[in-house]
Tab-separated table of C-alpha atoms in Angstrom:
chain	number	residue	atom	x	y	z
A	50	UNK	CA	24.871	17.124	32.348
A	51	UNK	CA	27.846	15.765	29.740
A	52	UNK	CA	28.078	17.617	26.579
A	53	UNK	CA	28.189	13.864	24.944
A	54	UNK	CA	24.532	13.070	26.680
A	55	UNK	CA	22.999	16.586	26.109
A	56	UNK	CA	24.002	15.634	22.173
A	57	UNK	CA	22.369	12.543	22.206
A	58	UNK	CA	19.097	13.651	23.958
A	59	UNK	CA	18.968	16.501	21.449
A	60	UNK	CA	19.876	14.574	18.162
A	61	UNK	CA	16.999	11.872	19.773
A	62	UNK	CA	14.119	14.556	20.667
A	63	UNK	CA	14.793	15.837	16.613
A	64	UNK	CA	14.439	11.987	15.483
A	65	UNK	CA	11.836	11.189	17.151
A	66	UNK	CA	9.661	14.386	15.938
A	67	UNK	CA	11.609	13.499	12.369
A	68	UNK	CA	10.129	10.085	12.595
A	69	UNK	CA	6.825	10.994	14.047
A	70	UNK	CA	6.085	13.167	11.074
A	71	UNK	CA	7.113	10.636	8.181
A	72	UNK	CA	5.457	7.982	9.939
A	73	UNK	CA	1.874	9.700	9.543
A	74	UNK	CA	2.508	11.256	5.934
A	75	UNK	CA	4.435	7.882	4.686
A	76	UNK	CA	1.924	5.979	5.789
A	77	UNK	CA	-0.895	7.474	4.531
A	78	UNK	CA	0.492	7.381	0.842
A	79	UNK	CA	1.705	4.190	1.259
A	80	UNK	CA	-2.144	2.913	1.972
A	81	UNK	CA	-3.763	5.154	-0.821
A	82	UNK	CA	-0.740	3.336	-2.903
A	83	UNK	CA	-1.759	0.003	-1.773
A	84	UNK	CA	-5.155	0.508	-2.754
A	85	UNK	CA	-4.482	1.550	-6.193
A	86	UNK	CA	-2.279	-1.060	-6.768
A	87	UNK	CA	-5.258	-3.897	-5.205
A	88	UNK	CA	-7.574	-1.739	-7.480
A	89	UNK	CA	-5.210	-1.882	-10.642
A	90	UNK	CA	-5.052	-6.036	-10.067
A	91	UNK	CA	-8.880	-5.697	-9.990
A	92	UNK	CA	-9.478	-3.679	-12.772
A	93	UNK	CA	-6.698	-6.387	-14.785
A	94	UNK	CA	-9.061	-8.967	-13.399
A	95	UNK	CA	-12.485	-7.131	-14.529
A	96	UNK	CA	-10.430	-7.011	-18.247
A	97	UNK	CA	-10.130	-10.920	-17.786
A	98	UNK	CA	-13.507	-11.563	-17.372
A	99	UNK	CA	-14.398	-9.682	-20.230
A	100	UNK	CA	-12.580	-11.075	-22.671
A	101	UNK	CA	-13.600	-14.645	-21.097
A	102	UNK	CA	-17.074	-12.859	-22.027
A	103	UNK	CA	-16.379	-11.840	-25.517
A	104	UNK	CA	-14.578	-14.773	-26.732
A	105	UNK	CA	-18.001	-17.055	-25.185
A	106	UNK	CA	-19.965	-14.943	-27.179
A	107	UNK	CA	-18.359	-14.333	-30.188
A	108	UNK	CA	-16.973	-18.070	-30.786
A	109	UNK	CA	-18.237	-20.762	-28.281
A	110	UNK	CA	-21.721	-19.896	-28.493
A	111	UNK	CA	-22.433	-19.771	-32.440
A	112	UNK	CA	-20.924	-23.320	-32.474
A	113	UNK	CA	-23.332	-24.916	-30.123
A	114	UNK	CA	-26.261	-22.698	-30.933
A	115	UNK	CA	-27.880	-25.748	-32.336
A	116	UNK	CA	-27.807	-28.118	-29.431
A	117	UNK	CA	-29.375	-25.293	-26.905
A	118	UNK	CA	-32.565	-26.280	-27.995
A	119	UNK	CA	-32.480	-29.738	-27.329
A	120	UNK	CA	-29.685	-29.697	-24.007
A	121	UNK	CA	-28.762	-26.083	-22.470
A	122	UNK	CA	-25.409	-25.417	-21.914
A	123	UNK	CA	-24.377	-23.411	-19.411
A	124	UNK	CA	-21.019	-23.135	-20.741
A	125	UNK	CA	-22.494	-20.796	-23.941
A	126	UNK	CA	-23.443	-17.942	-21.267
A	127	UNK	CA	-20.736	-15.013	-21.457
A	128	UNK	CA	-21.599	-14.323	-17.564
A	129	UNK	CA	-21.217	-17.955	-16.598
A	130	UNK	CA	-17.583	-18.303	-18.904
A	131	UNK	CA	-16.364	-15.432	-16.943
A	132	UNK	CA	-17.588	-16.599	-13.332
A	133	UNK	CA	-16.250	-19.656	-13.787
A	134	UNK	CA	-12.274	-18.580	-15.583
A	135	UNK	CA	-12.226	-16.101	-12.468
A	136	UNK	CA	-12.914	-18.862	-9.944
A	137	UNK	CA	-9.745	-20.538	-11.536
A	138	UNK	CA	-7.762	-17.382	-11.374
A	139	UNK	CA	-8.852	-17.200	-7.167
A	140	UNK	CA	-6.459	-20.238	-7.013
A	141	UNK	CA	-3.734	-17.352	-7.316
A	142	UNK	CA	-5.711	-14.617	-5.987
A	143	UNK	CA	-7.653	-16.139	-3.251
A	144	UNK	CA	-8.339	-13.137	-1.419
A	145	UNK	CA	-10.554	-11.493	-4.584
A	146	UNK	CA	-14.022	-12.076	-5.634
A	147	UNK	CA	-16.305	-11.753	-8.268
A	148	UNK	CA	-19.840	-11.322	-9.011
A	149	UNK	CA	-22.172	-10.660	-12.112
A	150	UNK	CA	-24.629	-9.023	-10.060
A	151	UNK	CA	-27.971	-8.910	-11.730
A	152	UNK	CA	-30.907	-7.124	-10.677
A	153	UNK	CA	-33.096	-9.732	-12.502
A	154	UNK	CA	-30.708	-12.741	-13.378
A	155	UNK	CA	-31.861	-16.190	-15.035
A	156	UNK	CA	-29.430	-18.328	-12.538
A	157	UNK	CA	-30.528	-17.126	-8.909
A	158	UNK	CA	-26.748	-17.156	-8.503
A	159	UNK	CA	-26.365	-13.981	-9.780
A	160	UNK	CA	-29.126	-12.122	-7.987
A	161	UNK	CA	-28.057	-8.882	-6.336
A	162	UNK	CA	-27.578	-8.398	-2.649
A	163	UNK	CA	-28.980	-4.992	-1.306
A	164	UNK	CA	-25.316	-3.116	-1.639
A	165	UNK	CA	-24.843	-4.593	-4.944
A	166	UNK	CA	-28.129	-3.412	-5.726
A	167	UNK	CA	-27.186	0.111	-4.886
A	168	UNK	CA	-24.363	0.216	-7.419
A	169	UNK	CA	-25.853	-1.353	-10.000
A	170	UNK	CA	-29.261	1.222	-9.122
A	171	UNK	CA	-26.337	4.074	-9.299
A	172	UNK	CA	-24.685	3.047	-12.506
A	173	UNK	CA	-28.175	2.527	-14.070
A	174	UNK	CA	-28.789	6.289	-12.909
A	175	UNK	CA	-25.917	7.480	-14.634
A	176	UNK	CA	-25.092	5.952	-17.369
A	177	UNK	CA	-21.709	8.223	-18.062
A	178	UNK	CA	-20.300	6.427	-15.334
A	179	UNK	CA	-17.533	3.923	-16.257
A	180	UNK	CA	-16.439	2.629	-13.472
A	181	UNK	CA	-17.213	2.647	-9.494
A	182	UNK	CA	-14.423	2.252	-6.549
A	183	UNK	CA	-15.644	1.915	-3.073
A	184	UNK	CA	-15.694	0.759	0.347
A	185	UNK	CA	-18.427	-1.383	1.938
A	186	UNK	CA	-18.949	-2.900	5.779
A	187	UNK	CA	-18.740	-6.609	5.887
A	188	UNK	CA	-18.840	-8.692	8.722
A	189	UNK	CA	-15.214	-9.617	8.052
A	190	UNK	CA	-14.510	-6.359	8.033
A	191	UNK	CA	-13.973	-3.129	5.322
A	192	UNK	CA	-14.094	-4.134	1.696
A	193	UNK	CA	-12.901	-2.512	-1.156
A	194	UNK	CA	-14.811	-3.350	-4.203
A	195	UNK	CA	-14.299	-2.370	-7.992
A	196	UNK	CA	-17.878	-2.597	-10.471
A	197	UNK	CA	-18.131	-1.583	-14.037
A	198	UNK	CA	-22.118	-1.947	-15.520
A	199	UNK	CA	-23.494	-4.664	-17.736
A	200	UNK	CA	-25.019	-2.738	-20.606
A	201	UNK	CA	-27.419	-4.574	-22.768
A	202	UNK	CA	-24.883	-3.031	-26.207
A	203	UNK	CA	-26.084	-6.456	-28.233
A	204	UNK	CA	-29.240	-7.305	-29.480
A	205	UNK	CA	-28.201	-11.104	-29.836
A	206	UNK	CA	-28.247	-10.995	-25.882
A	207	UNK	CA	-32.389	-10.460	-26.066
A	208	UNK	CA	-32.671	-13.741	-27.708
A	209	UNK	CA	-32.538	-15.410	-24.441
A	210	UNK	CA	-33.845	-12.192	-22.414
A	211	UNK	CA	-36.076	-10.478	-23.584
A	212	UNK	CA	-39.851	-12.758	-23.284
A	213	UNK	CA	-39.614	-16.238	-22.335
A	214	UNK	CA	-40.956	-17.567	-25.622
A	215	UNK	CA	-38.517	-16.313	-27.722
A	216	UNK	CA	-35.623	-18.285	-25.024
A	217	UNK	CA	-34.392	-21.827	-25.803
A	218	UNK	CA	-36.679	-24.377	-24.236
A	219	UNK	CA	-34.051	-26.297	-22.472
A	220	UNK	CA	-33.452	-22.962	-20.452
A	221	UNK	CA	-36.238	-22.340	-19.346
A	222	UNK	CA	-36.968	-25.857	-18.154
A	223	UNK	CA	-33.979	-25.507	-16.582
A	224	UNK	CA	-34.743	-22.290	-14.624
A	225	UNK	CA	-38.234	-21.382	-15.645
A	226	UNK	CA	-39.789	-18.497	-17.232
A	227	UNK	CA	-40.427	-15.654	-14.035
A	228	UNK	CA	-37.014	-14.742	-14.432
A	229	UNK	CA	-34.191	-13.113	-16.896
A	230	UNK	CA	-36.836	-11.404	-18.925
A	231	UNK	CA	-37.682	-8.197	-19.712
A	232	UNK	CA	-34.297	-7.012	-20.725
A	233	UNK	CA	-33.610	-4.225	-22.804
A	234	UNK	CA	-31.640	-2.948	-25.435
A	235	UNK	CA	-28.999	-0.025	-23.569
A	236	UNK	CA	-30.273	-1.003	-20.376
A	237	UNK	CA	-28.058	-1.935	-17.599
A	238	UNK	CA	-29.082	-4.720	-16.477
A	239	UNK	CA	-25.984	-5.618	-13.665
A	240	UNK	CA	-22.631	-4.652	-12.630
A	241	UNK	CA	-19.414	-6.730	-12.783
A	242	UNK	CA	-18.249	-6.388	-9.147
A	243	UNK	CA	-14.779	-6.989	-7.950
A	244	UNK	CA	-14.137	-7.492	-4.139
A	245	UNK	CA	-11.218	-7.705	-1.727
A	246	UNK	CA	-11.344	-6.900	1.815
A	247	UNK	CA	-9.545	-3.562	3.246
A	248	UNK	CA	-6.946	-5.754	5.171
A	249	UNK	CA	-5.230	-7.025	1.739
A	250	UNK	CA	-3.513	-3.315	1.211
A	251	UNK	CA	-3.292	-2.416	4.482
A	252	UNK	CA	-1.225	-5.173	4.944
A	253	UNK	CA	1.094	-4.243	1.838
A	254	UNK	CA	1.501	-0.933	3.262
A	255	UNK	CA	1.897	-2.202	6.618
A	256	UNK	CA	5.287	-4.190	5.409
A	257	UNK	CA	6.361	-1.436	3.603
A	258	UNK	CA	6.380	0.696	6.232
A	259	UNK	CA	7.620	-1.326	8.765
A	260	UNK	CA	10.380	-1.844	6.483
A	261	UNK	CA	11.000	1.931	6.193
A	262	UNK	CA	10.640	2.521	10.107
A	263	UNK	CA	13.328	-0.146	10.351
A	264	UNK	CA	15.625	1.283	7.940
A	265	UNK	CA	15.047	4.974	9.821
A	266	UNK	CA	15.595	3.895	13.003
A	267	UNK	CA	18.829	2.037	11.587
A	268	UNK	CA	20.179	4.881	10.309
A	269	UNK	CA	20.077	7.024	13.078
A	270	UNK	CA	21.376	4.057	15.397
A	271	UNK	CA	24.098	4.297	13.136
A	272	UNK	CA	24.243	7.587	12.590
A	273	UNK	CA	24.051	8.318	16.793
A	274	UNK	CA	27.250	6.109	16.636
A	275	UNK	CA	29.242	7.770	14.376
A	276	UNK	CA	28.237	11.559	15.664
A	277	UNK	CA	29.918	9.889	19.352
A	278	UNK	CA	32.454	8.807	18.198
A	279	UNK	CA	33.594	11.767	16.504
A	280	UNK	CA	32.733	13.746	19.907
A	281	UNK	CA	34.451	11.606	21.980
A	282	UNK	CA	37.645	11.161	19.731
A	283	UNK	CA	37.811	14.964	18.356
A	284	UNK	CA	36.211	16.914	21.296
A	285	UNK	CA	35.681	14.886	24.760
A	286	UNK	CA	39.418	13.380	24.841
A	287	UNK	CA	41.513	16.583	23.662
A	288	UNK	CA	39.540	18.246	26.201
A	289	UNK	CA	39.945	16.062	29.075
A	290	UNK	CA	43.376	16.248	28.103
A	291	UNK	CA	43.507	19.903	28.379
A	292	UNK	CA	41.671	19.422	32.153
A	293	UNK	CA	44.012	17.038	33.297
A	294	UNK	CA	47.099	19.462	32.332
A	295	UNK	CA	45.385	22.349	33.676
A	296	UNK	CA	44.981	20.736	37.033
A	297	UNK	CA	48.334	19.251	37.559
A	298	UNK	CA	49.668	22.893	36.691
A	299	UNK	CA	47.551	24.218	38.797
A	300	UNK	CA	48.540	22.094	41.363
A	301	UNK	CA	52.390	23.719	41.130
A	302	UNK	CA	53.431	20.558	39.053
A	303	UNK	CA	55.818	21.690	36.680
A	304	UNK	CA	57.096	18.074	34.970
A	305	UNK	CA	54.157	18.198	33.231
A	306	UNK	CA	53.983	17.228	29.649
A	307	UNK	CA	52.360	20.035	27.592
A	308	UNK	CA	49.288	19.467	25.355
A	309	UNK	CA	50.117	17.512	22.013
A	310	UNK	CA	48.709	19.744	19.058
A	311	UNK	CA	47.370	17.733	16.199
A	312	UNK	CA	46.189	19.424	13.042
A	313	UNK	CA	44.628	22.714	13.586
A	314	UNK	CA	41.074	22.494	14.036
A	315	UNK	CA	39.246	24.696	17.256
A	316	UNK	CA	40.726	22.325	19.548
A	317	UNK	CA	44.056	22.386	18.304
A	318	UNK	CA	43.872	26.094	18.176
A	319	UNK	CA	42.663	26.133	21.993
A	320	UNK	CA	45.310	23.803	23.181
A	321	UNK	CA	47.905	26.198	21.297
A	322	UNK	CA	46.560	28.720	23.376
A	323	UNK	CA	46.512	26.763	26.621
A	324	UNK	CA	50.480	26.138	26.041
A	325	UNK	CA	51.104	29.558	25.784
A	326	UNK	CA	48.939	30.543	28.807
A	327	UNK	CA	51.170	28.029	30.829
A	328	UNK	CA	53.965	28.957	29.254
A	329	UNK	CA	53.395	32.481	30.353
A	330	UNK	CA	52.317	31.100	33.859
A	331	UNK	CA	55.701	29.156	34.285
A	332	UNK	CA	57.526	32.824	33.227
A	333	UNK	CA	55.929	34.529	35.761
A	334	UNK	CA	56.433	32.387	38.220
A	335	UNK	CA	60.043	32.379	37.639
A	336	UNK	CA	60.243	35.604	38.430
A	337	UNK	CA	58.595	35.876	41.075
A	338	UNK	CA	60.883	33.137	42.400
């Protein structure tokens, strides 16, 4: 086998176990990283909505507190404010959704599925908890899905939840009186939920580390280059050099030009040697002659 092909296969067979190796740890951080960053756009998201809450509630609702008795407005409802600035923000984001999901909700809307149920069941059960990040099965595939809890923290909220006779009329004509009631005070009642399907960060990571791969496998392309060359012009050719010298002398041809020493690296060192050796040789032979 050539020295310049037993290089190659063993600088290849150390690459590829190189590569194999940073291709399974780099791309496992790179998903965990691309589902904290999804997560971090949620949890920006989630802070959207709640401000779209607070403002509702703190300044469009005590203006048109009057009319809710004569016309409800839907627009007054902190939950509805926030559902509905979200569904603008999906124009830019249309792989996230979200969900006030209520266990017992006035607009049927916002009732809760059975997983949503689940979180908002856990978050009721410990009420220390924050925040909740998790996967969930959909028929589309995984899901990631961020949910904080909605905590009854304002009495002004009972006004509309807490028994039907103490809600504006107009509401409950609107959506009756078996449901929204029976809220109260430091309960939670729901969970903001934030969804996007696995496949959003996967994909991130997936064209980060395709870009890496590329760049790896680039490098040693380029790298494989450069290591023959050097070989070839530094090693192989002095060498062959050497050979074809040897043979003609060996072959009683004495016109023979002798090896050109450049610098004095190993091979220059060895080719010093080999022009003594024949240099000897043709000595000896002289006087044998």
């Amino acid at each position: 086998m050539h020295l310049l092909l037993k290089v190659n296969l063993s600088l290849a067979a150390v690459f590829c176990a190189g590569l194999t190796v940073t291709g399974l740890i780099s791309k496992n951080v790179l998903q965990e990283n691309a589902k904290r960053e999804v997560m971090s756009h949620a949890s920006l998201m989630m802070e959207a909505a709640l401000a779209a809450r607070s403002y509702t509630s703190a300044e469009i609702k005590p203006l048109l507190e009057a009319r809710l008795h004569k016309e409800f407005l839907p627009q007054t409802v902190p939950s509805y404010a926030a559902t509905q600035s979200f569904s603008r923000m999906q124009a830019a984001f249309k792989e996230y959704s979200y969900k006030e999901a209520t266990l017992n909700p006035t607009n049927p809307r916002d009732r809760v599925v059975e997983w949503e149920a689940d979180v908002v069941r856990n978050l009721r059960d410990h009420p220390d908890l924050k925040e909740v990040v998790g996967e969930r099965a959909t028929p589309t595939g995984q899901s990631l899905f961020l949910a904080r809890p909605i905590r009854i923290r304002d009495a002004q909220c009972l006004a509309c939840h807490s028994v039907p006779s103490a809600a504006p009329t107009s509401m409950r004509a609107l959506y009756g009186d078996a449901n929204g009631f029976g809220w109260k005070l430091g309960e939670t009642v729901g969970s903001q939920i934030v969804s996007v399907p696995l496949a959003v960060p996967m994909a991130q990571a997936d064209r980060v580390f395709n870009v890496i791969m590329t760049g790896m496998v680039a490098t040693f392309a380029g790298l494989l280059l450069v290591v023959n060359l050097v070989i070839y012009r530094f090693i192989l050719r002095p060498m062959r050099r050497i050979t074809r010298i040897a043979d003609a002398v060996s072959a009683g041809k004495a016109e023979v030009e002798p090896f050109d020493i450049r610098g004095n690296d190993d091979i220059a060192v060895l080719g010093n040697a080999f022009n003594r050796m024949r240099r000897s040789l043709e000595k000896a032979m002289a006087m044998l002659g």
